[in-house]
PDB file of C-alpha atoms in Angstrom:
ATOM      1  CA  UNK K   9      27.353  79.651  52.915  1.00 47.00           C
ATOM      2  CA  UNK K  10      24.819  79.466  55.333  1.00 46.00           C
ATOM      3  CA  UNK K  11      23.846  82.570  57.720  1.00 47.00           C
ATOM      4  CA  UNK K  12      24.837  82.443  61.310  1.00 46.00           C
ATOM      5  CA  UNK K  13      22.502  84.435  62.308  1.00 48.00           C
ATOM      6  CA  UNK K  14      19.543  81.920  60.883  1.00 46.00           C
ATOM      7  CA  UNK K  15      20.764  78.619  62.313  1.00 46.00           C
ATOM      8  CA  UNK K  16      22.615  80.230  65.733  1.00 52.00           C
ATOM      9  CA  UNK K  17      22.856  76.259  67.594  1.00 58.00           C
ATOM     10  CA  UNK K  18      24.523  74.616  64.424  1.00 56.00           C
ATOM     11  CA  UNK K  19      27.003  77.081  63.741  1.00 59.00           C
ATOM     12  CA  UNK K  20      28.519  77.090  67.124  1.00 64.00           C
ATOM     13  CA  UNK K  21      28.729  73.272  66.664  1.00 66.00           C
ATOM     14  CA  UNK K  22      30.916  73.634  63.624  1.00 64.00           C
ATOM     15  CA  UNK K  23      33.061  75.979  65.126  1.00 67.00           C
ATOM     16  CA  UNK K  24      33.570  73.721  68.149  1.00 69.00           C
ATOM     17  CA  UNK K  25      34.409  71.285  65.551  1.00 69.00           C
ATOM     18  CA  UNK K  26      36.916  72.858  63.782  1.00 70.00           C
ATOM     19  CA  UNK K  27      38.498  74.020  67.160  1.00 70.00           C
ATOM     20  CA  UNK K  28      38.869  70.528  68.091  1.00 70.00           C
ATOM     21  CA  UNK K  29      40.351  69.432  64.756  1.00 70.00           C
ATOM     22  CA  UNK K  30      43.047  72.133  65.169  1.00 66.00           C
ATOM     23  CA  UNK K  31      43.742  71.356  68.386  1.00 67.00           C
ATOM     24  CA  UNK K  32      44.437  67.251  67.258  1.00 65.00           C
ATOM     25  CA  UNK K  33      46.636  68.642  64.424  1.00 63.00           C
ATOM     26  CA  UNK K  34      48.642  70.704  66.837  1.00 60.00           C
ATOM     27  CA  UNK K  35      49.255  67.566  69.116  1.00 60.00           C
ATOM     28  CA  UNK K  36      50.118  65.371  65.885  1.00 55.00           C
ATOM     29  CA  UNK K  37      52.572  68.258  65.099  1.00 53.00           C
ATOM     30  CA  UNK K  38      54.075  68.275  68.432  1.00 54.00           C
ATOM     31  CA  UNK K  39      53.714  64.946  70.783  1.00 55.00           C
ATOM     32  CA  UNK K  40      52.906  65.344  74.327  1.00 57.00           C
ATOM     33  CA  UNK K  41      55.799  64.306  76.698  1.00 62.00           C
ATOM     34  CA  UNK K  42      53.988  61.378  77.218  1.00 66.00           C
ATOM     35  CA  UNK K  43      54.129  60.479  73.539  1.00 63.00           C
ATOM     36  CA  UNK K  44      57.788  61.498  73.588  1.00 63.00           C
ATOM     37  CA  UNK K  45      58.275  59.292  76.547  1.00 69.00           C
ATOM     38  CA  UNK K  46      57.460  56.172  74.852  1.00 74.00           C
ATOM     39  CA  UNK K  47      58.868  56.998  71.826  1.00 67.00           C
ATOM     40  CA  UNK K  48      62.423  57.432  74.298  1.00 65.00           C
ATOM     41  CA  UNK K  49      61.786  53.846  76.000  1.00 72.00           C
ATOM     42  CA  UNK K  50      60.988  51.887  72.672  1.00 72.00           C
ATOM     43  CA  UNK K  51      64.288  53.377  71.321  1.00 71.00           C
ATOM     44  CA  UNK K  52      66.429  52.490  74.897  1.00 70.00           C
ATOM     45  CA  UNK K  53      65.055  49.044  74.611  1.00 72.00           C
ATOM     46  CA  UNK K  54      65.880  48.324  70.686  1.00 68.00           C
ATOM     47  CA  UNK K  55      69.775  49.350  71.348  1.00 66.00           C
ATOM     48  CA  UNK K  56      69.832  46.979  74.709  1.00 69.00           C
ATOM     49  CA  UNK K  57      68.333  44.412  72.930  1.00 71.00           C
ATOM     50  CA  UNK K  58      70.161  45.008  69.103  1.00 68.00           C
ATOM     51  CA  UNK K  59      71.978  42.021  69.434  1.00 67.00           C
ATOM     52  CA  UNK K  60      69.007  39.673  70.102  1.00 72.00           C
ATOM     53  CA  UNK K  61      66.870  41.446  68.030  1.00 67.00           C
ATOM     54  CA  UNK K  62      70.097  40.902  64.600  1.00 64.00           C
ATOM     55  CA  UNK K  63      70.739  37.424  65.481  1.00 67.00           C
ATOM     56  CA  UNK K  64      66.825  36.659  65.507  1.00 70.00           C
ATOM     57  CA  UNK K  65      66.679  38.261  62.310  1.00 66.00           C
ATOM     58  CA  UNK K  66      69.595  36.433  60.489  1.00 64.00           C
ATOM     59  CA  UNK K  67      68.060  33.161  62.132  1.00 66.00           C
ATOM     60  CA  UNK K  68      64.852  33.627  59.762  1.00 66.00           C
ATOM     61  CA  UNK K  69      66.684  34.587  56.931  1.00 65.00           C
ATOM     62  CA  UNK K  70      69.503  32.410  56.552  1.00 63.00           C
ATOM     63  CA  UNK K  71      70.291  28.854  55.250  1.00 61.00           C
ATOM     64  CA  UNK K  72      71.833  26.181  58.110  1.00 64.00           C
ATOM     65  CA  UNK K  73      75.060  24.404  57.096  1.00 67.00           C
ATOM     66  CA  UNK K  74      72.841  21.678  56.884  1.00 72.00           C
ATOM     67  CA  UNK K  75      70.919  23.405  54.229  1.00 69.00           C
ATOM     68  CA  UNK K  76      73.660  25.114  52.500  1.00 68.00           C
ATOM     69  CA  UNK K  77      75.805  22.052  52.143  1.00 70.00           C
ATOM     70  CA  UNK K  78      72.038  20.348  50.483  1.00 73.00           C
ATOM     71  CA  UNK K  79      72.051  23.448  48.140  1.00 67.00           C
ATOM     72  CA  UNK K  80      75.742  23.005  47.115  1.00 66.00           C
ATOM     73  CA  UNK K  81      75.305  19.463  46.523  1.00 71.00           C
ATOM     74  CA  UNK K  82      72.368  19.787  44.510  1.00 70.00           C
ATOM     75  CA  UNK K  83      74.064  22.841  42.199  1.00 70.00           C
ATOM     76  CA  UNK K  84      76.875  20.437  41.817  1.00 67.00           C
ATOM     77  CA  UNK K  85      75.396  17.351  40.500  1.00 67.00           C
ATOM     78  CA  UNK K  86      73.379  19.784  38.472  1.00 66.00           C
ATOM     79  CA  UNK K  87      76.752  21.750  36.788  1.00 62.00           C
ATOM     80  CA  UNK K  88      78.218  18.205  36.478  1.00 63.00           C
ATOM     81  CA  UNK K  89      75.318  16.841  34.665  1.00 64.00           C
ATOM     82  CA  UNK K  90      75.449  19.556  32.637  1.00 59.00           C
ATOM     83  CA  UNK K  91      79.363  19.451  31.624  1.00 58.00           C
ATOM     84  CA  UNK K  92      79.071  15.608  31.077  1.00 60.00           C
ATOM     85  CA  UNK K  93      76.436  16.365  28.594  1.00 59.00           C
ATOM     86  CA  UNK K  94      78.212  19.429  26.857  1.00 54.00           C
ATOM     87  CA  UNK K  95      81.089  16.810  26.809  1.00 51.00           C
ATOM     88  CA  UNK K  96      79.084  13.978  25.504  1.00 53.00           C
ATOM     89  CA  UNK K  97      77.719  16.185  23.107  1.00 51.00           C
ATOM     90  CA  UNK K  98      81.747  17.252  22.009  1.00 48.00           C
ATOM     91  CA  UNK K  99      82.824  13.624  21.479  1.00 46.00           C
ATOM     92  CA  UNK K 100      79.824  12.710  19.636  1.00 48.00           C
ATOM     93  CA  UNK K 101      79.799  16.042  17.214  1.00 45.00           C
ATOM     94  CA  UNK K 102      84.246  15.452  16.994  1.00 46.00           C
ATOM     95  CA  UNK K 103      85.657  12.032  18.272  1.00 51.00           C
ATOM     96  CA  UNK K 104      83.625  10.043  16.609  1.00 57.00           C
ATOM     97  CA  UNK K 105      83.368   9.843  12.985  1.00 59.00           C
ATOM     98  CA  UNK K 106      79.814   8.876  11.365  1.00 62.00           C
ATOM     99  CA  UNK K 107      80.032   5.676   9.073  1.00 63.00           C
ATOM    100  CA  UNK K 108      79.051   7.805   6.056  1.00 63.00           C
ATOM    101  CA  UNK K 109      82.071   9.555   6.301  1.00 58.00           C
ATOM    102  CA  UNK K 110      83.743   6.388   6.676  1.00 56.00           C
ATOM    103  CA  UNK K 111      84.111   5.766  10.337  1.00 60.00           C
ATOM    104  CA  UNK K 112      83.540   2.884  12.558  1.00 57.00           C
ATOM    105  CA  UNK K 113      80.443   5.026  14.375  1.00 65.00           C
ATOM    106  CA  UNK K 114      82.715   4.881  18.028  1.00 65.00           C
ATOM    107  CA  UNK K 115      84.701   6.936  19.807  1.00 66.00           C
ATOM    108  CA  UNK K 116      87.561   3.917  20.416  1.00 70.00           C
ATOM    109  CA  UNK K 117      87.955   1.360  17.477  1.00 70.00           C
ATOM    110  CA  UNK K 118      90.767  -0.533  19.376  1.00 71.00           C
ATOM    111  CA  UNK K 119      88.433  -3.783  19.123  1.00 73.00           C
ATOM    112  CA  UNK K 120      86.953  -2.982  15.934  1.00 73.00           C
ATOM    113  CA  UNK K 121      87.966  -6.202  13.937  1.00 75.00           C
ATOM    114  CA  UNK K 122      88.353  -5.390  10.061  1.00 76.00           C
ATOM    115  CA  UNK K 123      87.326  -9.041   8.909  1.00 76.00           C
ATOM    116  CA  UNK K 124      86.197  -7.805   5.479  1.00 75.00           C
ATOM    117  CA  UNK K 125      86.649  -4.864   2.724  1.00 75.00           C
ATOM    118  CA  UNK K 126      89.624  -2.888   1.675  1.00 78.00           C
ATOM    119  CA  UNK K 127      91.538  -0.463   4.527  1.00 78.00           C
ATOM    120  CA  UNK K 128      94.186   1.528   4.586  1.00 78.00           C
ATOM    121  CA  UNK K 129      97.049   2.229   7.623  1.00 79.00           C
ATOM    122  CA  UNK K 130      96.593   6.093   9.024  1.00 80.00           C
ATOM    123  CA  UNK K 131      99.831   8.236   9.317  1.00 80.00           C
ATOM    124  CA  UNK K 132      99.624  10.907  12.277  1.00 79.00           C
ATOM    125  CA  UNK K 133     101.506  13.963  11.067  1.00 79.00           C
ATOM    126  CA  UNK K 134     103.495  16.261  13.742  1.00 75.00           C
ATOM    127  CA  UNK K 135     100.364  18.847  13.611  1.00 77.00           C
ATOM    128  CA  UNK K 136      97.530  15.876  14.727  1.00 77.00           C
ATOM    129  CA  UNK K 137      96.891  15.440  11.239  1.00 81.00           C
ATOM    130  CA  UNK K 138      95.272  11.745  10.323  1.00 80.00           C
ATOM    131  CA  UNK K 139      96.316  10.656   6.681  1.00 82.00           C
ATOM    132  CA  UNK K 140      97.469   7.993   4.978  1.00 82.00           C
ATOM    133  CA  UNK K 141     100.419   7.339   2.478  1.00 81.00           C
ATOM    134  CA  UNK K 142      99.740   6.640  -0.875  1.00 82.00           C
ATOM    135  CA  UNK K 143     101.854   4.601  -2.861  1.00 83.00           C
ATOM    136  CA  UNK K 144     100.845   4.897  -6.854  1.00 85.00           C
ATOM    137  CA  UNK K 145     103.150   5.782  -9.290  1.00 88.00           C
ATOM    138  CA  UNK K 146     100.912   8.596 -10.138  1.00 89.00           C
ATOM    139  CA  UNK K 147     102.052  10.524  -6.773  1.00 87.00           C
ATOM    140  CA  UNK K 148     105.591   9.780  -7.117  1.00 88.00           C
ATOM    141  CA  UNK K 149     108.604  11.355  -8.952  1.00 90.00           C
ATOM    142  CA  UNK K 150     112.207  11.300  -9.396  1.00 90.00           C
ATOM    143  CA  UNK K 151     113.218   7.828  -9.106  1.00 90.00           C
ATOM    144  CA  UNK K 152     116.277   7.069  -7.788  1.00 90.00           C
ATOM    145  CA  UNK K 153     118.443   4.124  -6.435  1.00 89.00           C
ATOM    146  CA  UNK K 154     118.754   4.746  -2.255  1.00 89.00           C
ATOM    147  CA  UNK K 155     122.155   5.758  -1.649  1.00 89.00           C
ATOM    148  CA  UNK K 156     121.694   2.386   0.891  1.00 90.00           C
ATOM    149  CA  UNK K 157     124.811  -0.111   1.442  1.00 89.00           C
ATOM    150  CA  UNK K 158     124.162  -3.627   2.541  1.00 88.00           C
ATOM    151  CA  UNK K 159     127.146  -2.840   5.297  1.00 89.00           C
ATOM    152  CA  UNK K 160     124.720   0.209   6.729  1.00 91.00           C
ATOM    153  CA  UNK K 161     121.810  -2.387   6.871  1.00 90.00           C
ATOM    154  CA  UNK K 162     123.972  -5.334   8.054  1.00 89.00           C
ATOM    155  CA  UNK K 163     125.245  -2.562  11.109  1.00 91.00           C
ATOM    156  CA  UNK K 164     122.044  -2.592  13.040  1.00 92.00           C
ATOM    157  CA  UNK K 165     119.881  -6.002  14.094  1.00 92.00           C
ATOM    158  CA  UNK K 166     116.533  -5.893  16.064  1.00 93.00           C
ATOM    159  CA  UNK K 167     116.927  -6.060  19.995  1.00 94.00           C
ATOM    160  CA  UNK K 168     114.662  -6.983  22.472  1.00 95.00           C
ATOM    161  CA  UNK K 169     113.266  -4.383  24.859  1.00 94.00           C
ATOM    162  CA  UNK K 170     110.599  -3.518  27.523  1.00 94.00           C
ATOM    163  CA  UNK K 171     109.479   0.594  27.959  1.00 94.00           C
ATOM    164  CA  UNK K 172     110.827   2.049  31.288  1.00 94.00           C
ATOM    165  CA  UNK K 173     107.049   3.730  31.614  1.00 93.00           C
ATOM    166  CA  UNK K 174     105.822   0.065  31.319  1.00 94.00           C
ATOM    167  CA  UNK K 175     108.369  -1.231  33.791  1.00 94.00           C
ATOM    168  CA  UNK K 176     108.068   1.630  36.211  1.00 94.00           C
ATOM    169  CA  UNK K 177     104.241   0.897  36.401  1.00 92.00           C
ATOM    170  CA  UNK K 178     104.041  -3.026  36.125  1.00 93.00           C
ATOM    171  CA  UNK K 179     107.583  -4.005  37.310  1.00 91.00           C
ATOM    172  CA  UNK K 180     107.842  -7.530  36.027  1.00 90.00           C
ATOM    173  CA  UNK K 181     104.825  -7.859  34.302  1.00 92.00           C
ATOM    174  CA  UNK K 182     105.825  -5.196  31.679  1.00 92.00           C
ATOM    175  CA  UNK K 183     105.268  -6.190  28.512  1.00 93.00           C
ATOM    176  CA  UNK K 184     108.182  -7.832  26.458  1.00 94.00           C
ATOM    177  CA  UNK K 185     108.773  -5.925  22.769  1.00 94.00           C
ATOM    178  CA  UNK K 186     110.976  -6.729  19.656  1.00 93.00           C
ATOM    179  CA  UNK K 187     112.134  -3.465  17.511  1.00 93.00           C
ATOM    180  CA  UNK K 188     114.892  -1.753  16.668  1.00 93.00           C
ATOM    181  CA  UNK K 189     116.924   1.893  18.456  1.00 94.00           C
ATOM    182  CA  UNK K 190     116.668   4.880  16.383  1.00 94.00           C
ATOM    183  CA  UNK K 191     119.538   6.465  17.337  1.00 95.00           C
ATOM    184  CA  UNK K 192     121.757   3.009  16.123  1.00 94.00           C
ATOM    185  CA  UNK K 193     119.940   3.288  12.585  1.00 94.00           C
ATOM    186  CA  UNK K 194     121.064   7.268  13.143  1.00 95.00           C
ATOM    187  CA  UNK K 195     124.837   5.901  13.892  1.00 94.00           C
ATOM    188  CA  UNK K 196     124.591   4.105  10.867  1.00 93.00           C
ATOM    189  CA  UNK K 197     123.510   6.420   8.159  1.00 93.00           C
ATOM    190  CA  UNK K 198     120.131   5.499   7.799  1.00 93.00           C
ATOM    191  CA  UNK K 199     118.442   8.771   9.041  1.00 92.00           C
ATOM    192  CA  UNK K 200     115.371   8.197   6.402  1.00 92.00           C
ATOM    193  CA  UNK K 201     114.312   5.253   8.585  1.00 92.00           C
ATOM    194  CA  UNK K 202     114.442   7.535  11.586  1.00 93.00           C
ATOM    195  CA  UNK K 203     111.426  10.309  12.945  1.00 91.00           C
ATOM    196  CA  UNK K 204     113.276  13.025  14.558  1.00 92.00           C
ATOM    197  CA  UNK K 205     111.895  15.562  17.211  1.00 88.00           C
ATOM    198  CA  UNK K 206     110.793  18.700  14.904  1.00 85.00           C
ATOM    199  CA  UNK K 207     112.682  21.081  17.463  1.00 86.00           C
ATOM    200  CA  UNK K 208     115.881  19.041  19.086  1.00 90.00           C
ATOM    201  CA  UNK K 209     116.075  17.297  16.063  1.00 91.00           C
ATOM    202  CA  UNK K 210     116.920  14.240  17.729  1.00 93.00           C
ATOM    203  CA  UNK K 211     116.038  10.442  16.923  1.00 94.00           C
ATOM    204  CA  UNK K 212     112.668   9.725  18.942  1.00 92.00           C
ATOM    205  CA  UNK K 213     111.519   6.943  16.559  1.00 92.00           C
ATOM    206  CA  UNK K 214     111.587   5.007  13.869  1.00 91.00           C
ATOM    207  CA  UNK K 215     109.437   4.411  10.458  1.00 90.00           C
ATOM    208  CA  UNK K 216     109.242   0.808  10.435  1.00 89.00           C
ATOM    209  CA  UNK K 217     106.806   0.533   7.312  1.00 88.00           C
ATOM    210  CA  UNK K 218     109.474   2.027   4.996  1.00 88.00           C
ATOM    211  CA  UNK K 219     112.298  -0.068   7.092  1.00 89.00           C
ATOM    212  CA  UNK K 220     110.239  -3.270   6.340  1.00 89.00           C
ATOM    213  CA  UNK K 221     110.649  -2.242   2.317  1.00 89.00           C
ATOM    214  CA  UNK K 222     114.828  -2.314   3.312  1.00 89.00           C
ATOM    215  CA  UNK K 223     114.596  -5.849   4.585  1.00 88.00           C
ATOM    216  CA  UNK K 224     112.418  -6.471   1.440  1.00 89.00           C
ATOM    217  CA  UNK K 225     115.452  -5.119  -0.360  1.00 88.00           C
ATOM    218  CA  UNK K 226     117.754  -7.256   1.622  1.00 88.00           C
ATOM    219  CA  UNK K 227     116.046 -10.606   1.324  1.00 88.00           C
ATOM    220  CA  UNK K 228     115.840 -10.066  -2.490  1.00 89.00           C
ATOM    221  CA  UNK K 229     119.715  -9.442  -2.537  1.00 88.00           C
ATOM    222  CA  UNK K 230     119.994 -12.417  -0.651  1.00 88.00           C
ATOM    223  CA  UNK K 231     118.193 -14.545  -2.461  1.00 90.00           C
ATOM    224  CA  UNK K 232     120.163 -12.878  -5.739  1.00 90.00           C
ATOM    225  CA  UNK K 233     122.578 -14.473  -3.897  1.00 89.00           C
ATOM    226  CA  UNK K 234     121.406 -17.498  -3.215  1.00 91.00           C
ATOM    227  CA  UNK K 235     120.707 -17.808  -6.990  1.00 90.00           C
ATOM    228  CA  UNK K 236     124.045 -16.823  -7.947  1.00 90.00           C
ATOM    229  CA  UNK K 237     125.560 -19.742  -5.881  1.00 91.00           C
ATOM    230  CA  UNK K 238     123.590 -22.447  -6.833  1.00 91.00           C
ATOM    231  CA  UNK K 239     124.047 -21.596 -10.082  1.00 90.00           C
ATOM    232  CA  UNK K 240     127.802 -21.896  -9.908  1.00 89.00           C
ATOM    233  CA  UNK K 241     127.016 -24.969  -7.582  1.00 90.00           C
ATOM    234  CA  UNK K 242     125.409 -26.131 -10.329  1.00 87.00           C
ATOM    235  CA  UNK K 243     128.096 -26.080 -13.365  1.00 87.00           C
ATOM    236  CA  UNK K 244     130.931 -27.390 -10.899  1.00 86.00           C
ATOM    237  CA  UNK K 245     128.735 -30.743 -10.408  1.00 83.00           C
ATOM    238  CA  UNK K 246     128.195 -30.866 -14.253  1.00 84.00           C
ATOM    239  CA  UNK K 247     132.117 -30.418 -14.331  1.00 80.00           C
ATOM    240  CA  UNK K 248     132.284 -33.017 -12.261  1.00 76.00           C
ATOM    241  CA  UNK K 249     130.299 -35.077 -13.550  1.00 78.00           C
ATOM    242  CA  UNK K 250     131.808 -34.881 -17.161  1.00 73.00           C
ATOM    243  CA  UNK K 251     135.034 -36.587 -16.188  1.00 66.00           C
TER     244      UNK K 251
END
């Protein structure tokens, strides 16, 4: 360090330095009442003026309605866009059924016309299943004659009918339909033409593809019939004749 005593003028201007400097630290430490003062008024006019000074400060950061109601809008069409695409993507990857795997290629076939090639009907089992019913003597067993009477047949006749659904939404223009009551073919002993509910257990329909092989069965036995008489219709003329 250098000696006082050699440069006298300089050192008393570093010591009047320093003094100074510890005097400004001392009023940083502790503010004048001056300081204080202001420090008072800024703080008196911040709690008069809190509620202009929040509701400026929401203003600037807040959405309008106008803008809000834009953004919900725009998330909207943005979720929906989305979902119809997830579902687009669901019916393409499940409801419809790719040619190779011998669909039609479409979701709804209900105008597909089959002009050409074999098909076969599809049963719908209770569980959604889609089958169909196969009729070779290879997956059948223990023949039998149907415990059937022609009197159980003869008890029940086709009716004509409109659906109360159908009626109750298009009044008179509900379509007209020809079929037969399950719970008369029920009445009448002929439960294995009827489809029953799997838990009440009670008639809801009826299998008309194995009901068409009974009138099948009852045209052949009429025309066994028919046979029969003009057979006998037959030999009485020759009778007759021989006199």
């Amino acid at each position: 360090m250098a000696d006082r005593r050699i440069y006298p003028d300089a050192s008393k201007q570093l010591l009047a330095a320093l003094a100074d400097i510890r005097r400004r630290i001392r009023d940083l430490e502790v503010p004048s009442d001056s300081q204080f003062n202001r420090v008072v008024q800024q703080m008196r006019d911040i709690i008069d003026n809190i509620d202009t000074i929040v509701s400026d400060s929401i203003a600037r950061t807040s959405y309008s309605a106008q803008q809000i109601d834009a953004k919900d809008s725009a998330t909207l069409a943005s979720a929906n866009s989305h979902s119809d695409q997830a579902l687009a993507g669901k019916q393409n990857s499940i409801d419809v059924l790719n040619p190779a795997h011998g669909g039609t290629g479409t979701k709804n076939g209900y105008n597909n016309l089959f002009g050409a090639g074999p098909y076969r009907a599809a049963w719908l089992l209770s569980d959604g299943t889609l089958g169909t019913s196969q009729s070779s003597r290879n997956v059948k067993t223990d023949f039998h004659e149907p415990d059937i009477t022609l009197d159980q047949l003869r008890a029940v006749d086709w009716v004509g009918y409109r659906y109360i659904a159908d009626v109750n939404e298009n009044s008179d223009s509900a379509l007209p339909r020809i079929g037969m009551i399950a719970e008369d073919l029920d009445a009448a002993g002929l439960g294995i033409f009827v489809v029953y509910d799997d838990e009440t257990l009670e008639p809801v329909g009826i299998d008309y593809a194995t009901l068409s092989v009974a009138g099948m069965h009852m045209a052949r036995l009429a025309h066994d019939r028919i046979d029969d008489l003009e057979t006998r219709l037959g030999q009485l003329e020759s009778k007759e004749q021989g006199k």
